[in-house]
Tab-separated table of C-alpha atoms in Angstrom:
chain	number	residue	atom	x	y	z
A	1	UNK	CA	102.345	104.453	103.898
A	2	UNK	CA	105.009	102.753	102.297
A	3	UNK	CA	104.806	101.041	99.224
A	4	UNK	CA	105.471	97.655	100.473
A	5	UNK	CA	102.809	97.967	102.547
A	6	UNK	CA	100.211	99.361	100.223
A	7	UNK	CA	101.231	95.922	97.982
A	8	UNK	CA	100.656	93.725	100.883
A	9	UNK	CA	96.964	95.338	101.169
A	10	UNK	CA	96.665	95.046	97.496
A	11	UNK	CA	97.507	91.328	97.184
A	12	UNK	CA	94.777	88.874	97.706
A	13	UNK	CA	95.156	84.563	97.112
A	14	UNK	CA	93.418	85.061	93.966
A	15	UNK	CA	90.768	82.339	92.939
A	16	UNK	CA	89.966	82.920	89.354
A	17	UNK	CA	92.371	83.981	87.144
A	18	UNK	CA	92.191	85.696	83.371
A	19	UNK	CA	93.327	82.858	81.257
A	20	UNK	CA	94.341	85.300	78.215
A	21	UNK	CA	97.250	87.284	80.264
A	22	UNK	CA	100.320	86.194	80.669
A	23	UNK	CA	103.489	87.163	82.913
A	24	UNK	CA	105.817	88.830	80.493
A	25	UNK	CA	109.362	87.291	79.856
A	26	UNK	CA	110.539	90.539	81.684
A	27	UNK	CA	108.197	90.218	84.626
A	28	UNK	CA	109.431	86.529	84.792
A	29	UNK	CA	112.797	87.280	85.132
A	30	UNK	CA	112.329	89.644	87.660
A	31	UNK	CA	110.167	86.913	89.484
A	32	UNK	CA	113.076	84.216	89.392
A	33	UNK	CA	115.838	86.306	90.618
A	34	UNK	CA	114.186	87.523	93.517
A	35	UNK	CA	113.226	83.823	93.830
A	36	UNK	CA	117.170	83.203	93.401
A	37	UNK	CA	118.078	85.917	95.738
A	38	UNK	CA	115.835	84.459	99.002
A	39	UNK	CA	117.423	83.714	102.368
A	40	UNK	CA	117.793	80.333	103.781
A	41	UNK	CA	119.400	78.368	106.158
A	42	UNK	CA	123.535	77.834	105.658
A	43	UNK	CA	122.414	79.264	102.498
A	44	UNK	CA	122.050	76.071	101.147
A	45	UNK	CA	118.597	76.563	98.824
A	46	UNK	CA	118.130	73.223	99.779
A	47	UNK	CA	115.479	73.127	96.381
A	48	UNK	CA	114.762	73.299	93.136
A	49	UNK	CA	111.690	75.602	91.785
A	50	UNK	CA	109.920	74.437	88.455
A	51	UNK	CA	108.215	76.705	86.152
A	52	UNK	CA	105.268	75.097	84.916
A	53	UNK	CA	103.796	77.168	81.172
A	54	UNK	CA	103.296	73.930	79.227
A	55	UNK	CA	98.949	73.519	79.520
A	56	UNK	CA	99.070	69.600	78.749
A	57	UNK	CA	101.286	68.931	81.871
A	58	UNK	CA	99.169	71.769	84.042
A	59	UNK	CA	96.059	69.702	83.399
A	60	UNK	CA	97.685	66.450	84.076
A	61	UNK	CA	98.002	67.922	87.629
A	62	UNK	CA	94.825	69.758	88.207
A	63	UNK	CA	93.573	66.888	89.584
A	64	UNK	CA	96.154	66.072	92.134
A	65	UNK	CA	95.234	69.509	93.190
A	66	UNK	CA	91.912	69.300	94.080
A	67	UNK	CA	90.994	70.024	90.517
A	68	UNK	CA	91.656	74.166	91.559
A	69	UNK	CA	91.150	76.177	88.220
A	70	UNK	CA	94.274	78.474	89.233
A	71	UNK	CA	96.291	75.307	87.949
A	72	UNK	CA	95.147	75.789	84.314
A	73	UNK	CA	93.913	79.009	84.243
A	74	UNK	CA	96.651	81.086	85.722
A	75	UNK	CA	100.005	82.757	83.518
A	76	UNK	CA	102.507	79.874	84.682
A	77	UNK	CA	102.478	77.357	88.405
A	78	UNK	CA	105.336	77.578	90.414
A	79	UNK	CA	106.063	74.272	92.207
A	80	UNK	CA	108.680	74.455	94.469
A	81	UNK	CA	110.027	71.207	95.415
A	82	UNK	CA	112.626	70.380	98.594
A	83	UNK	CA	115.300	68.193	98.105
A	84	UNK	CA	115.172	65.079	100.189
A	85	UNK	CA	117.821	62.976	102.164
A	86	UNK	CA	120.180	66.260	102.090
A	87	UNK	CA	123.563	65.368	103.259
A	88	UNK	CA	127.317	66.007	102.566
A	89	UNK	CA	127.139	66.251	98.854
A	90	UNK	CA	124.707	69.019	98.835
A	91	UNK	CA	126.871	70.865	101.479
A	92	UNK	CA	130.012	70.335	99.405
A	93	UNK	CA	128.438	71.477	96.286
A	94	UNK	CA	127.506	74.908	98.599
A	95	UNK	CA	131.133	75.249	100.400
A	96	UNK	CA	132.554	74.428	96.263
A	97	UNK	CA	130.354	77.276	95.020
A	98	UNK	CA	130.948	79.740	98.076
A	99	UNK	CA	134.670	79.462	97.262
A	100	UNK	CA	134.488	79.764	93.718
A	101	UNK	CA	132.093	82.995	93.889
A	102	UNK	CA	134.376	84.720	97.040
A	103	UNK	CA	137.474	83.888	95.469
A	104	UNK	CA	138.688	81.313	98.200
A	105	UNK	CA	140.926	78.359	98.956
A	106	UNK	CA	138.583	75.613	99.401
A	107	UNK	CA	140.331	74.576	102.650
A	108	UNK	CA	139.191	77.933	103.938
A	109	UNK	CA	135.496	76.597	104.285
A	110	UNK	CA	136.449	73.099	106.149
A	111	UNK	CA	135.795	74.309	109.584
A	112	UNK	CA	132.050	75.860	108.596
A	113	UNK	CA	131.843	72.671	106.361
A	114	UNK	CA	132.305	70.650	109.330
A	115	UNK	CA	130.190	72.864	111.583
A	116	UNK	CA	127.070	72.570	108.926
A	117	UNK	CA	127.597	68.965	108.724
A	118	UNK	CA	127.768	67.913	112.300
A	119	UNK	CA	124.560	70.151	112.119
A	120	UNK	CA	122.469	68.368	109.629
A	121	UNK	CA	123.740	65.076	108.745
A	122	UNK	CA	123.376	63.937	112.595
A	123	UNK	CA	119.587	64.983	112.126
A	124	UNK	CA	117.170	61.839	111.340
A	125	UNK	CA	116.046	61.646	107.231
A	126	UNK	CA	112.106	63.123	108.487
A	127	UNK	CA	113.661	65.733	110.199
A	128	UNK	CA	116.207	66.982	107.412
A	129	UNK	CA	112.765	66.609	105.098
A	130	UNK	CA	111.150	68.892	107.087
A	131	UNK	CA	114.083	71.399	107.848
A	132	UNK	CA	114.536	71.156	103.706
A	133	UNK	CA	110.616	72.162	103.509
A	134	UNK	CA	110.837	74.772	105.540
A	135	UNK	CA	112.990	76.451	103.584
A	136	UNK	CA	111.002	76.946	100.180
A	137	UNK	CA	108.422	78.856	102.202
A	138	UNK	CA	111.006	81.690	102.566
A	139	UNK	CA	111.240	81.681	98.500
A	140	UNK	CA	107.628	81.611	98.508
A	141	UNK	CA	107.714	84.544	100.497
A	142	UNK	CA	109.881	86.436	98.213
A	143	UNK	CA	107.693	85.629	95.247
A	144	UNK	CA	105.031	86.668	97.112
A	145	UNK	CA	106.898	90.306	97.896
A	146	UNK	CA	107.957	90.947	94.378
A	147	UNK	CA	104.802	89.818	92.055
A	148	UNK	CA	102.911	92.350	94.493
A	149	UNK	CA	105.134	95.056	93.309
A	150	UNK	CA	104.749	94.390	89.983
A	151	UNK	CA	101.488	93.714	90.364
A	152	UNK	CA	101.006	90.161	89.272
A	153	UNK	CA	98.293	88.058	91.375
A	154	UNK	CA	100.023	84.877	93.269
A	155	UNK	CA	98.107	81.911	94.943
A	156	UNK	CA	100.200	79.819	97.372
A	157	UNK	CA	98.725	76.653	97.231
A	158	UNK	CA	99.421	73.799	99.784
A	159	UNK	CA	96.044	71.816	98.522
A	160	UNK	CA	97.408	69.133	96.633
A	161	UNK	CA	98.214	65.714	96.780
A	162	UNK	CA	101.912	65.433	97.262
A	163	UNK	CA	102.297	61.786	95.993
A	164	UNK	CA	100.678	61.931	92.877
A	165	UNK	CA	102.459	65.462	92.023
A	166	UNK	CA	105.467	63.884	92.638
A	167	UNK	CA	104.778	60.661	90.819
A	168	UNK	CA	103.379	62.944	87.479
A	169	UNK	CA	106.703	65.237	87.629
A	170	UNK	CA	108.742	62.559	88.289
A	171	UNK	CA	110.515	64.122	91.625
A	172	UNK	CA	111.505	61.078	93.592
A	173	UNK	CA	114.119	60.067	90.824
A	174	UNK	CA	115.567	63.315	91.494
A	175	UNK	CA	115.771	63.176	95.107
A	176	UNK	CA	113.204	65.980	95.337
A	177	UNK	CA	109.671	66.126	97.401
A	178	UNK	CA	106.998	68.915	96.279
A	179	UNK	CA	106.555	71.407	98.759
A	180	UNK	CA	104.227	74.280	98.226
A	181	UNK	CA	102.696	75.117	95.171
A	182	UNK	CA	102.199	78.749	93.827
A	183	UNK	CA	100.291	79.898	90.694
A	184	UNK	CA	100.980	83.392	89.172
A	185	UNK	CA	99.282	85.865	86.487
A	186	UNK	CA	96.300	87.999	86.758
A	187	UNK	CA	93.041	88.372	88.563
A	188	UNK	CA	89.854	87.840	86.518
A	189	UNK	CA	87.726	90.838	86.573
A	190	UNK	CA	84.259	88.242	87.813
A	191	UNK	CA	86.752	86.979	91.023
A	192	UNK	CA	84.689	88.292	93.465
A	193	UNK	CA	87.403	87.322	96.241
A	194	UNK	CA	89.178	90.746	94.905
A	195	UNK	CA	86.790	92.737	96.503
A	196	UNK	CA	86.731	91.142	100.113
A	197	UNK	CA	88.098	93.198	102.580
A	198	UNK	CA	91.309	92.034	104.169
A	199	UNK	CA	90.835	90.116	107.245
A	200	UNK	CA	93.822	90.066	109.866
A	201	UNK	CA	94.556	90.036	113.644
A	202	UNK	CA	94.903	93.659	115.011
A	203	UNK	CA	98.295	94.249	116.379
A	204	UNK	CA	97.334	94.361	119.705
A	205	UNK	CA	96.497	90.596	119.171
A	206	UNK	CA	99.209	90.034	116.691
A	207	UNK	CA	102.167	90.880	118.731
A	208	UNK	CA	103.713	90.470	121.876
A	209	UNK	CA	106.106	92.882	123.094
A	210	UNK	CA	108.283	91.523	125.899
């Protein structure tokens, strides 16, 4: 079995977490650049991800998520956050930095520039919200991936209060909208949810081969 699969059976959406351990600076880094290094649409990375250690803010937004001890109690809380109203700027910032890092002319990108453009800006403001959403769950899944190799515990979260997250960190004033939520560090050794056996869909329900 490989080992990506023995991680996936290994990882659980841990519910208590040992307050005293924390994700090393090493571990961190690792975490972020695979973060960094996730697909997405155009890629655009239509998001920012915040890195939450400080405990004062943390327990200013327990509450606005459902007042879940993982906020508090786990190494650091990942909140990753879409950006809203994407339009041209975001897409010339992308073509700017696709140029720069492959050594083209920026005229070389106008035709794709155009393309993604036509693509997105002709989409209504809800819609490009959503699309934008979308898109941090594919980072998520990537954090997901790589904390189970190194064997660091991750919670997604999507129970919180989106308006009152956004109001504490401020994201509105920077054009941002909080997505998904993850928390990362280590089990506790009382969660009992560690010990559950996996529950999934067998594959004959799973999939569909056509």
């Amino acid at each position: 079995m490989s080992n990506f699969i023995n991680n996936a059976n290994w990882r659980y959406a841990t519910k208590k977490f040992d307050s005293s351990k924390k994700v090393s600076k090493e571990d961190l880094a690792t975490i972020k650049e695979a973060i960094r290094l996730s697909a997405s649409s155009y890629g655009l990375q239509p998001y920012k991800v915040f890195i939450i250690e400080n405990p004062e803010l943390r327990a200013q937004l327990q509450p606005a998520a459902w007042g879940q001890s993982q906020i508090v109690d786990a190494s650091h809380l990942i909140v990753f956050a879409n950006i809203t109203n994407i339009g041209e700027k975001e897409i010339d910032e992308s073509l700017a930095l696709t140029a720069k890092t492959r050594g083209l002319p920026a005229d070389a990108l106008k035709g794709y520039g155009d393309f993604m453009k036509s693509k997105i800006t002709s989409l209504p403001e809800e819609e490009r919200n959503t699309w934008t959403s979308k898109q941090t769950y594919l980072a998520l899944g990537n954090l997901l991936n790589i904390a189970s190799e190194l064997k660091i515990d991750v919670t997604p979260m999507e129970g919180f209060e989106v308006a009152k997250l956004n109001e504490i960190l401020g994201l509105e004033k920077l054009g941002l909208n909080a997505s998904v939520l993850a928390t990362i560090g280590y089990r506790h050794k009382d969660d009992a949810t560690q010990n559950y056996a996996k529950v999934r869909k067998s594959n004959e329900e799973l999939f569909i081969n056509l």
